[in-house]
PDB file of C-alpha atoms in Angstrom:
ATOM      1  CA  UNK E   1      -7.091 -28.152  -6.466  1.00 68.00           C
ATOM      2  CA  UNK E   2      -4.609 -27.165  -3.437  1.00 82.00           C
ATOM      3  CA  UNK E   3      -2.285 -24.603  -4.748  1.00 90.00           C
ATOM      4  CA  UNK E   4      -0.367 -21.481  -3.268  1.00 94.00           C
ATOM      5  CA  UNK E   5       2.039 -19.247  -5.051  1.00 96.00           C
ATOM      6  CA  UNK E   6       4.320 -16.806  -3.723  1.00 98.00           C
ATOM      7  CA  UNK E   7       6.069 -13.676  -5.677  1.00 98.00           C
ATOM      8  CA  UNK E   8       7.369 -10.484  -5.254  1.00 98.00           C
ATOM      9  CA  UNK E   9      10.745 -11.241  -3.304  1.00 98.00           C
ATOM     10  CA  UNK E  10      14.222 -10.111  -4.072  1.00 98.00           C
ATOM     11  CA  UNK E  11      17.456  -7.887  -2.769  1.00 98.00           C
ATOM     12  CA  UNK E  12      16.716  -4.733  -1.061  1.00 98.00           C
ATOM     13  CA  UNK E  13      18.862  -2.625   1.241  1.00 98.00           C
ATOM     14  CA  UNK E  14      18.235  -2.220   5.157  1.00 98.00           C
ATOM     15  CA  UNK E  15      14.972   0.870   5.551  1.00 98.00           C
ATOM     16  CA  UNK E  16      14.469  -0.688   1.857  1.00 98.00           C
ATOM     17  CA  UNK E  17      10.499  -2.084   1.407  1.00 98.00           C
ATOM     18  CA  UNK E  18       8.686  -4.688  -0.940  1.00 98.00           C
ATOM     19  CA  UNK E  19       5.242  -5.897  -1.439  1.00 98.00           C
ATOM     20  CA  UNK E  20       4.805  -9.926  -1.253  1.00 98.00           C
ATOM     21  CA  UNK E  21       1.960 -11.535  -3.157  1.00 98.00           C
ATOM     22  CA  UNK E  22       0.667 -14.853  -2.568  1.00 96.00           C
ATOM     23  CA  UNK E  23      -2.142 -16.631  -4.701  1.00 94.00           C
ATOM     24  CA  UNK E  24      -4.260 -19.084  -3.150  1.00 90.00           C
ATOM     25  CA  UNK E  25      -7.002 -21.674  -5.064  1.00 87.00           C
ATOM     26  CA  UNK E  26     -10.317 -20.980  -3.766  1.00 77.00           C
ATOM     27  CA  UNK E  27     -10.480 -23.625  -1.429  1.00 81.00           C
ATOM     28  CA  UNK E  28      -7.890 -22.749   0.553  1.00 81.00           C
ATOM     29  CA  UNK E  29      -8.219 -18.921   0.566  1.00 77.00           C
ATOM     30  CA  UNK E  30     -11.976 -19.954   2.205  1.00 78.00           C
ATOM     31  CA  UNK E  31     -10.380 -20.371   5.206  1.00 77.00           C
ATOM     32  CA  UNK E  32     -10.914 -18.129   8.299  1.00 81.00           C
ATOM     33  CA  UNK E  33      -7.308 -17.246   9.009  1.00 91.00           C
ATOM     34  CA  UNK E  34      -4.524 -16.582   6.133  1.00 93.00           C
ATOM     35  CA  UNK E  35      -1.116 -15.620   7.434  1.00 96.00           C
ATOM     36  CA  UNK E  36       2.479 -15.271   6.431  1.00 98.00           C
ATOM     37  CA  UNK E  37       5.245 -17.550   7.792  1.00 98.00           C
ATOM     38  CA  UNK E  38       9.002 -16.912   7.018  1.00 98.00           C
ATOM     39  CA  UNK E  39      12.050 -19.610   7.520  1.00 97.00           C
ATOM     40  CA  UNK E  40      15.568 -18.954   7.524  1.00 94.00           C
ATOM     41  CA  UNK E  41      18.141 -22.084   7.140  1.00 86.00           C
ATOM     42  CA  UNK E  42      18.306 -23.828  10.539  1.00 86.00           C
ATOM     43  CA  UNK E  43      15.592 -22.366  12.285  1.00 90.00           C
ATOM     44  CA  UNK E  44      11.759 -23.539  12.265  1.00 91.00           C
ATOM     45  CA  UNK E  45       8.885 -21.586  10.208  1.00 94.00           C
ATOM     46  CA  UNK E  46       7.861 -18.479  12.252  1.00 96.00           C
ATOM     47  CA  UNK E  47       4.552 -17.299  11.675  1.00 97.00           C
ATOM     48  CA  UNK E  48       4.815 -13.459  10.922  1.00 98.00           C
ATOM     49  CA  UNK E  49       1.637 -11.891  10.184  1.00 98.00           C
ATOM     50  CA  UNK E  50      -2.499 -13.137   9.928  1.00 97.00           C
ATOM     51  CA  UNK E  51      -5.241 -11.801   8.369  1.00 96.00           C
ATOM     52  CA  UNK E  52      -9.015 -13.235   9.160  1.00 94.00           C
ATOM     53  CA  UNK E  53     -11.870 -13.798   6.123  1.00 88.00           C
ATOM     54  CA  UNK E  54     -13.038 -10.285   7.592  1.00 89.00           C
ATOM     55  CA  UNK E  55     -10.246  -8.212   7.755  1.00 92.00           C
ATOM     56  CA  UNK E  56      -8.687  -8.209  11.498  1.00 95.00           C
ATOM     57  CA  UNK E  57      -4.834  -8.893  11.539  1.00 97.00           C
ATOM     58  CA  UNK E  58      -2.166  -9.510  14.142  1.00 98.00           C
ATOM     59  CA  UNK E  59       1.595  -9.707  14.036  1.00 98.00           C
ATOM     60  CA  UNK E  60       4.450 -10.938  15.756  1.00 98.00           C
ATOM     61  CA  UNK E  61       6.466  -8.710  17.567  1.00 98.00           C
ATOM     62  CA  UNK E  62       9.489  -8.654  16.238  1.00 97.00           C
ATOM     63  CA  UNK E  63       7.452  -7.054  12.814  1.00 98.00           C
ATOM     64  CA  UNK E  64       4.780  -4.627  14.374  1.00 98.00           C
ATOM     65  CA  UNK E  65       4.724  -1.353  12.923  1.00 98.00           C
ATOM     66  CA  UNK E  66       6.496  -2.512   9.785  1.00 98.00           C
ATOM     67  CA  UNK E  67       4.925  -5.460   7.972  1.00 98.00           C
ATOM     68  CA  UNK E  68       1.257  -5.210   6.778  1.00 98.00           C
ATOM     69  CA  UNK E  69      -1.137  -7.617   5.754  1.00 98.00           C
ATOM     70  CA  UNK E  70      -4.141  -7.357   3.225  1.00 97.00           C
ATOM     71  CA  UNK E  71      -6.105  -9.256   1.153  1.00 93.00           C
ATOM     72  CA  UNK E  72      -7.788  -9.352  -1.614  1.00 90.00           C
ATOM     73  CA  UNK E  73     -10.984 -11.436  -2.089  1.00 82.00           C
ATOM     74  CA  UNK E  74     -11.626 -10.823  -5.531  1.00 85.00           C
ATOM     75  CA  UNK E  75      -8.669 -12.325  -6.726  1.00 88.00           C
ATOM     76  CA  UNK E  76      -8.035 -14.809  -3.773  1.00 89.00           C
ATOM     77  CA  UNK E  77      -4.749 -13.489  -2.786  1.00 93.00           C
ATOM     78  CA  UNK E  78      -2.979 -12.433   0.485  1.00 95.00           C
ATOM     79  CA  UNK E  79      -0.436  -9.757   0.502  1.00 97.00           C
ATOM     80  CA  UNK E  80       2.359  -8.442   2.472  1.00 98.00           C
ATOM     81  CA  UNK E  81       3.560  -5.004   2.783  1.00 98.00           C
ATOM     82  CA  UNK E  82       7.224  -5.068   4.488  1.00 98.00           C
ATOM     83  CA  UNK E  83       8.709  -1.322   4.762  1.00 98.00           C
ATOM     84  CA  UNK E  84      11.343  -0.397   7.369  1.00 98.00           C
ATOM     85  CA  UNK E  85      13.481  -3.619   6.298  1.00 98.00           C
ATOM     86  CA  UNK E  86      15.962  -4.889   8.864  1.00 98.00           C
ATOM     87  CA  UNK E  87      18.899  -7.481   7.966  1.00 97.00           C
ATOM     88  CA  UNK E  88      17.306  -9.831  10.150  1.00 96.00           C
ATOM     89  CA  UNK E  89      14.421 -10.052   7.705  1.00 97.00           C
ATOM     90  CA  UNK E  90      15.999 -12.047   5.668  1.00 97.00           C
ATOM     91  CA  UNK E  91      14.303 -15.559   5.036  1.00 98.00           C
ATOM     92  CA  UNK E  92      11.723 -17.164   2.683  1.00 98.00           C
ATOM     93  CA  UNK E  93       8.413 -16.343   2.722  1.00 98.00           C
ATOM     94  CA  UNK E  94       5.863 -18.543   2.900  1.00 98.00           C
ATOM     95  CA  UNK E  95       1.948 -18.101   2.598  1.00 96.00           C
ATOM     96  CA  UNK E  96      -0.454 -20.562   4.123  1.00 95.00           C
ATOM     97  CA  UNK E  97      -3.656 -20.745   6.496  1.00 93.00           C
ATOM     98  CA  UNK E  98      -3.293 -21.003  10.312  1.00 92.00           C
ATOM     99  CA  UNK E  99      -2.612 -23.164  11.209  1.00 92.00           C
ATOM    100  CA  UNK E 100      -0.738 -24.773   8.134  1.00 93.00           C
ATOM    101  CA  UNK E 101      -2.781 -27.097   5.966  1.00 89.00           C
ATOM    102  CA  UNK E 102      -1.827 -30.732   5.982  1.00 89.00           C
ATOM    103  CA  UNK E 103      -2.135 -32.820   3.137  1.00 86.00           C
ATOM    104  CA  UNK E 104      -1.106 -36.918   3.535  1.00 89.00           C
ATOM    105  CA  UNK E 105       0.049 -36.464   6.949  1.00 91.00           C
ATOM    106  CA  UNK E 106       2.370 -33.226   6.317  1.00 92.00           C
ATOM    107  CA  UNK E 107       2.064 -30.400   6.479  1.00 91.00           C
ATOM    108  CA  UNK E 108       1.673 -28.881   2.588  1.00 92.00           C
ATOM    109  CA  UNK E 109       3.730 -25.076   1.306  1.00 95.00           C
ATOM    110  CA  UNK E 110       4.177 -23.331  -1.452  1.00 95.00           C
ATOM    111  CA  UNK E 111       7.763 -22.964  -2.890  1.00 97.00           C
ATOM    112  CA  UNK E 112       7.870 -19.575  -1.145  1.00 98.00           C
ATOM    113  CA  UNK E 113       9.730 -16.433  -1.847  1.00 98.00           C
ATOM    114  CA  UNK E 114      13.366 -15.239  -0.981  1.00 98.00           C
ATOM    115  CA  UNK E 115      13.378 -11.859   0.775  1.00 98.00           C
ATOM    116  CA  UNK E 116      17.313 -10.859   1.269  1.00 98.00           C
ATOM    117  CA  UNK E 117      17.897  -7.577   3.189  1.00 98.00           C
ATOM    118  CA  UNK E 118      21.644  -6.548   3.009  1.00 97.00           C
ATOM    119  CA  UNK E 119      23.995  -3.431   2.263  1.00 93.00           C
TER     120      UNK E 119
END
């Protein structure tokens, strides 16, 4: 079973925070790196955050100091702490390993979840 399941999106004001949760089948949360990837309409998928089976993370720039990521092996999920929210954040929120699994030749998400950061 292949399956990954994003939640905890929604509206928040700019210096507003959320918590993102994404649930992973087994399989796919056995992979070394997990990460979260974000896509806004007309741009490609930009790979935020990463998080290895052990524990080390890195981010991209533009969300150092702000965004954390965690996980939790018990339950096979990956989380994302986002404080210190900028308008810019806005996008959907995807979770996936790294790089991006591919399944019949493409490359296989989740429906993702809709962060919008606006006043």
């Amino acid at each position: 079973q292949v399956q990954l399941v994003e939640s905890g999106g929604g509206l928040v004001q700019p210096g507003g925070s959320l918590r993102l949760s994404c649930a992973a089948s087994g399989s796919i949360f056995s992979f070394y790196f997990m990460g979260w990837y974000r896509q806004t309409p007309g741009k490609q998928r930009e790979l935020v955050a990463t998080i290895t089976s052990g524990g080390s993370t890195d981010y991209a720039d533009s969300v150092k100091g702000r965004f954390t990521i965690s996980r939790d092996n018990a339950k096979n999920t990956v989380n994302l702490q986002m404080d210190s929210l900028k308008p810019e954040d806005t996008a959907v929120y995807y979770c996936n390993t790294d790089p991006p699994l591919v399944v019949n030749a493409r490359a296989y998400w989740g429906q993702g979840t809709q962060v919008t950061v606006s006043s």
